[in-house]
């Protein structure tokens, strides 16, 4: 049995939750209070004791992007990376470059000057990409979408950041929301927003 050390408000944990739901893998959840993290977490994911952490039969894996790749290989059905090597690489590149969105997102959350403009620019880059393809990773939903969705859902539903200027991105969010895995995450965020 898998165990996910998880925090509902953590978007990195959401990456793992969405992949586990896509693959319909049963797992147990250890809900972590981010303000009071256990010695276990610091010991097994030093130095910060961050979540998510996945346990698979006693074997321990941190880092959301690595967890998602592990789940993809361990549970290949349904596939969340394209068959074509070049398309797979393009999807991985997008995950690898997540900080292009993450940095301005967290700068905006911290209220840094100029962060809203930098965040708009990052959203515009995603919007341009989605002008020519239905999903961030290409023709079908996959790990690249999972890598970005939790932040976009929080921007839209928790922070109220307008996405009106990015119609392809807003459409992609609606398209992804049709999937039970993403709908569940939207529900998690709605509870946080309530
Ligand atoms: N690079 C890590 C980042 C995980 C992360 O920053 N998690 C946050 C919660 S959203 C955390 O545990 N923060 C606690 C802290 O940094 O003190 C990943 O992708 O899993």
CSV table of C-alpha atoms and ligand atoms in Angstrom, one decimal:
chain,number,residue,atom,x,y,z
A,1,UNK,CA,0.0,0.0,0.0
A,2,UNK,CA,1.2,3.5,-0.8
A,3,UNK,CA,1.1,6.3,1.7
A,4,UNK,CA,1.1,10.0,0.8
A,5,UNK,CA,2.3,12.5,3.3
A,6,UNK,CA,0.0,15.2,2.2
A,7,UNK,CA,-1.3,18.7,2.9
A,8,UNK,CA,-4.6,19.8,1.3
A,9,UNK,CA,-3.4,23.3,0.6
A,10,UNK,CA,-0.1,22.3,-0.8
A,11,UNK,CA,0.0,22.5,-4.7
A,12,UNK,CA,3.0,20.2,-4.9
A,13,UNK,CA,1.0,17.5,-3.0
A,14,UNK,CA,-1.8,18.2,-5.4
A,15,UNK,CA,0.5,17.0,-8.2
A,16,UNK,CA,0.8,13.6,-6.6
A,17,UNK,CA,-2.9,13.5,-5.6
A,18,UNK,CA,-4.0,14.1,-9.3
A,19,UNK,CA,-1.6,11.4,-10.7
A,20,UNK,CA,-2.8,8.8,-8.0
A,21,UNK,CA,-6.4,9.6,-8.9
A,22,UNK,CA,-5.7,9.4,-12.7
A,23,UNK,CA,-4.2,6.0,-12.2
A,24,UNK,CA,-6.8,4.9,-9.7
A,25,UNK,CA,-4.1,3.7,-7.3
A,26,UNK,CA,-5.4,3.1,-3.8
A,27,UNK,CA,-3.3,4.9,-1.1
A,28,UNK,CA,-3.4,6.0,2.5
A,29,UNK,CA,-3.0,9.6,3.4
A,30,UNK,CA,-1.1,11.1,6.3
A,31,UNK,CA,-2.4,14.6,6.6
A,32,UNK,CA,0.4,17.0,7.6
A,33,UNK,CA,-0.2,20.2,9.4
A,34,UNK,CA,2.4,22.4,7.6
A,35,UNK,CA,2.8,24.5,10.8
A,36,UNK,CA,3.7,21.5,12.9
A,37,UNK,CA,5.6,19.0,10.9
A,38,UNK,CA,6.8,15.8,12.4
A,39,UNK,CA,10.4,14.7,13.2
A,40,UNK,CA,9.7,11.9,10.7
A,41,UNK,CA,9.3,14.3,7.9
A,42,UNK,CA,12.5,16.2,8.7
A,43,UNK,CA,14.3,12.9,9.0
A,44,UNK,CA,13.1,11.5,5.8
A,45,UNK,CA,13.0,14.6,3.6
A,46,UNK,CA,15.8,16.8,5.0
A,47,UNK,CA,16.6,19.6,5.4
A,48,UNK,CA,13.1,21.2,5.1
A,49,UNK,CA,10.8,18.4,6.0
A,50,UNK,CA,8.6,19.3,3.1
A,51,UNK,CA,5.6,17.5,1.6
A,52,UNK,CA,4.7,15.6,-0.5
A,53,UNK,CA,6.5,12.4,0.5
A,54,UNK,CA,5.4,9.1,-0.9
A,55,UNK,CA,6.0,5.8,0.9
A,56,UNK,CA,5.9,2.6,-1.1
A,57,UNK,CA,6.2,-0.4,1.2
A,58,UNK,CA,8.7,1.4,3.5
A,59,UNK,CA,10.6,3.0,0.6
A,60,UNK,CA,10.5,6.7,0.8
A,61,UNK,CA,10.4,9.3,-2.0
A,62,UNK,CA,10.1,13.1,-1.8
A,63,UNK,CA,9.8,15.7,-4.6
A,64,UNK,CA,6.5,16.0,-6.5
A,65,UNK,CA,7.9,15.9,-10.0
A,66,UNK,CA,10.0,12.8,-9.2
A,67,UNK,CA,7.0,11.2,-7.4
A,68,UNK,CA,4.9,11.7,-10.5
A,69,UNK,CA,7.5,10.2,-12.8
A,70,UNK,CA,7.8,7.2,-10.4
A,71,UNK,CA,4.0,6.7,-10.4
A,72,UNK,CA,4.0,6.9,-14.2
A,73,UNK,CA,6.6,4.1,-14.4
A,74,UNK,CA,5.2,2.0,-11.6
A,75,UNK,CA,1.6,2.3,-12.8
A,76,UNK,CA,1.9,2.8,-16.6
A,77,UNK,CA,-1.9,2.7,-17.2
A,78,UNK,CA,-3.3,5.2,-18.2
A,79,UNK,CA,-0.1,6.7,-19.6
A,80,UNK,CA,0.5,10.4,-18.6
A,81,UNK,CA,3.5,10.9,-20.9
A,82,UNK,CA,3.3,10.8,-24.8
A,83,UNK,CA,4.6,7.8,-26.7
A,84,UNK,CA,6.8,9.9,-28.9
A,85,UNK,CA,10.3,10.5,-27.4
A,86,UNK,CA,10.4,14.1,-28.6
A,87,UNK,CA,6.9,14.8,-27.2
A,88,UNK,CA,7.9,13.1,-23.9
A,89,UNK,CA,11.0,15.3,-23.7
A,90,UNK,CA,8.9,18.4,-24.4
A,91,UNK,CA,6.5,17.5,-21.6
A,92,UNK,CA,9.4,16.9,-19.2
A,93,UNK,CA,11.0,20.2,-20.2
A,94,UNK,CA,7.8,22.0,-19.2
A,95,UNK,CA,7.8,20.3,-15.8
A,96,UNK,CA,11.5,21.1,-15.4
A,97,UNK,CA,10.8,24.8,-16.2
A,98,UNK,CA,7.9,25.1,-13.8
A,99,UNK,CA,9.7,27.8,-11.9
A,100,UNK,CA,9.0,30.1,-14.8
A,101,UNK,CA,5.5,30.2,-13.3
A,102,UNK,CA,6.3,29.2,-9.7
A,103,UNK,CA,8.7,32.1,-9.1
A,104,UNK,CA,6.4,34.9,-10.1
A,105,UNK,CA,3.4,33.1,-8.4
A,106,UNK,CA,5.1,33.0,-5.0
A,107,UNK,CA,6.5,36.5,-5.5
A,108,UNK,CA,3.0,37.7,-6.1
A,109,UNK,CA,1.8,35.8,-3.0
A,110,UNK,CA,4.5,37.6,-1.0
A,111,UNK,CA,3.3,41.0,-2.5
A,112,UNK,CA,6.6,41.7,-4.2
A,113,UNK,CA,6.7,44.8,-6.4
A,114,UNK,CA,6.3,43.9,-10.2
A,115,UNK,CA,5.3,40.3,-9.4
A,116,UNK,CA,1.8,40.7,-10.9
A,117,UNK,CA,3.3,41.7,-14.2
A,118,UNK,CA,5.8,38.8,-14.1
A,119,UNK,CA,3.0,36.5,-13.3
A,120,UNK,CA,0.9,37.8,-16.2
A,121,UNK,CA,3.9,37.2,-18.5
A,122,UNK,CA,4.2,33.6,-17.3
A,123,UNK,CA,0.5,33.0,-17.8
A,124,UNK,CA,0.7,34.6,-21.3
A,125,UNK,CA,3.5,32.2,-22.2
A,126,UNK,CA,1.3,29.2,-21.2
A,127,UNK,CA,-1.7,30.7,-23.0
A,128,UNK,CA,0.4,31.0,-26.2
A,129,UNK,CA,1.4,27.3,-25.9
A,130,UNK,CA,-2.3,26.3,-25.5
A,131,UNK,CA,-3.3,28.2,-28.6
A,132,UNK,CA,-1.8,25.5,-30.7
A,133,UNK,CA,-2.4,22.4,-28.5
A,134,UNK,CA,-5.2,21.2,-26.2
A,135,UNK,CA,-2.9,20.2,-23.4
A,136,UNK,CA,0.4,21.5,-22.1
A,137,UNK,CA,2.1,18.3,-22.9
A,138,UNK,CA,0.6,18.1,-26.4
A,139,UNK,CA,-2.4,16.1,-27.7
A,140,UNK,CA,-3.4,14.5,-24.5
A,141,UNK,CA,-3.6,15.2,-20.8
A,142,UNK,CA,-0.5,14.3,-18.9
A,143,UNK,CA,2.3,15.1,-16.4
A,144,UNK,CA,3.0,18.6,-17.8
A,145,UNK,CA,-0.7,19.5,-17.2
A,146,UNK,CA,-0.5,18.0,-13.7
A,147,UNK,CA,2.6,20.0,-12.9
A,148,UNK,CA,0.9,23.4,-13.5
A,149,UNK,CA,-2.8,22.7,-12.7
A,150,UNK,CA,-2.6,23.1,-8.9
A,151,UNK,CA,-1.3,26.6,-9.2
A,152,UNK,CA,-3.8,27.6,-11.8
A,153,UNK,CA,-6.7,26.3,-9.8
A,154,UNK,CA,-5.5,28.2,-6.7
A,155,UNK,CA,-5.0,31.4,-8.7
A,156,UNK,CA,-8.5,31.2,-10.1
A,157,UNK,CA,-10.4,29.8,-7.1
A,158,UNK,CA,-8.4,30.8,-4.0
A,159,UNK,CA,-6.6,34.0,-4.9
A,160,UNK,CA,-9.1,35.4,-7.5
A,161,UNK,CA,-6.4,36.3,-10.0
A,162,UNK,CA,-8.2,37.1,-13.2
A,163,UNK,CA,-7.5,34.8,-16.1
A,164,UNK,CA,-9.7,36.7,-18.6
A,165,UNK,CA,-6.7,37.9,-20.6
A,166,UNK,CA,-5.7,34.3,-21.2
A,167,UNK,CA,-8.6,32.6,-22.9
A,168,UNK,CA,-6.7,29.5,-24.0
A,169,UNK,CA,-5.5,28.9,-20.5
A,170,UNK,CA,-8.9,29.5,-19.0
A,171,UNK,CA,-10.3,27.0,-21.6
A,172,UNK,CA,-7.6,24.5,-20.7
A,173,UNK,CA,-8.6,24.7,-17.1
A,174,UNK,CA,-12.2,24.0,-17.9
A,175,UNK,CA,-11.2,21.1,-20.1
A,176,UNK,CA,-9.0,19.6,-17.4
A,177,UNK,CA,-11.8,20.1,-14.8
A,178,UNK,CA,-13.9,17.5,-16.7
A,179,UNK,CA,-11.5,14.9,-15.4
A,180,UNK,CA,-12.5,13.4,-12.0
A,181,UNK,CA,-8.9,13.7,-10.8
A,182,UNK,CA,-8.9,17.5,-11.4
A,183,UNK,CA,-12.5,18.0,-10.3
A,184,UNK,CA,-11.5,16.4,-6.9
A,185,UNK,CA,-8.6,18.9,-6.6
A,186,UNK,CA,-10.9,21.8,-7.5
A,187,UNK,CA,-13.2,20.6,-4.7
A,188,UNK,CA,-10.3,20.4,-2.2
A,189,UNK,CA,-9.5,24.1,-3.1
A,190,UNK,CA,-13.1,25.1,-2.7
A,191,UNK,CA,-13.1,23.7,0.8
A,192,UNK,CA,-9.9,25.8,1.5
A,193,UNK,CA,-11.6,28.9,0.1
A,194,UNK,CA,-14.8,28.4,2.1
B,1,LIG,N1,10.2,20.9,-4.5
B,1,LIG,C1,9.3,20.3,-3.6
B,1,LIG,C2,8.5,21.5,-3.0
B,1,LIG,C3,7.6,21.0,-1.9
B,1,LIG,C4,7.1,22.2,-1.0
B,1,LIG,O1,7.6,23.3,-1.1
B,1,LIG,N2,6.1,21.9,-0.1
B,1,LIG,C5,5.7,22.9,0.8
B,1,LIG,C6,4.2,22.9,1.0
B,1,LIG,S1,3.3,23.4,-0.5
B,1,LIG,C7,6.3,22.6,2.1
B,1,LIG,O2,6.4,21.5,2.6
B,1,LIG,N3,6.7,23.7,2.8
B,1,LIG,C8,7.2,23.7,4.1
B,1,LIG,C9,8.4,24.5,4.2
B,1,LIG,O3,9.0,24.8,3.2
B,1,LIG,O4,8.8,24.9,5.3
B,1,LIG,C10,8.3,19.4,-4.4
B,1,LIG,O5,8.1,19.6,-5.6
B,1,LIG,O6,7.8,18.5,-3.8
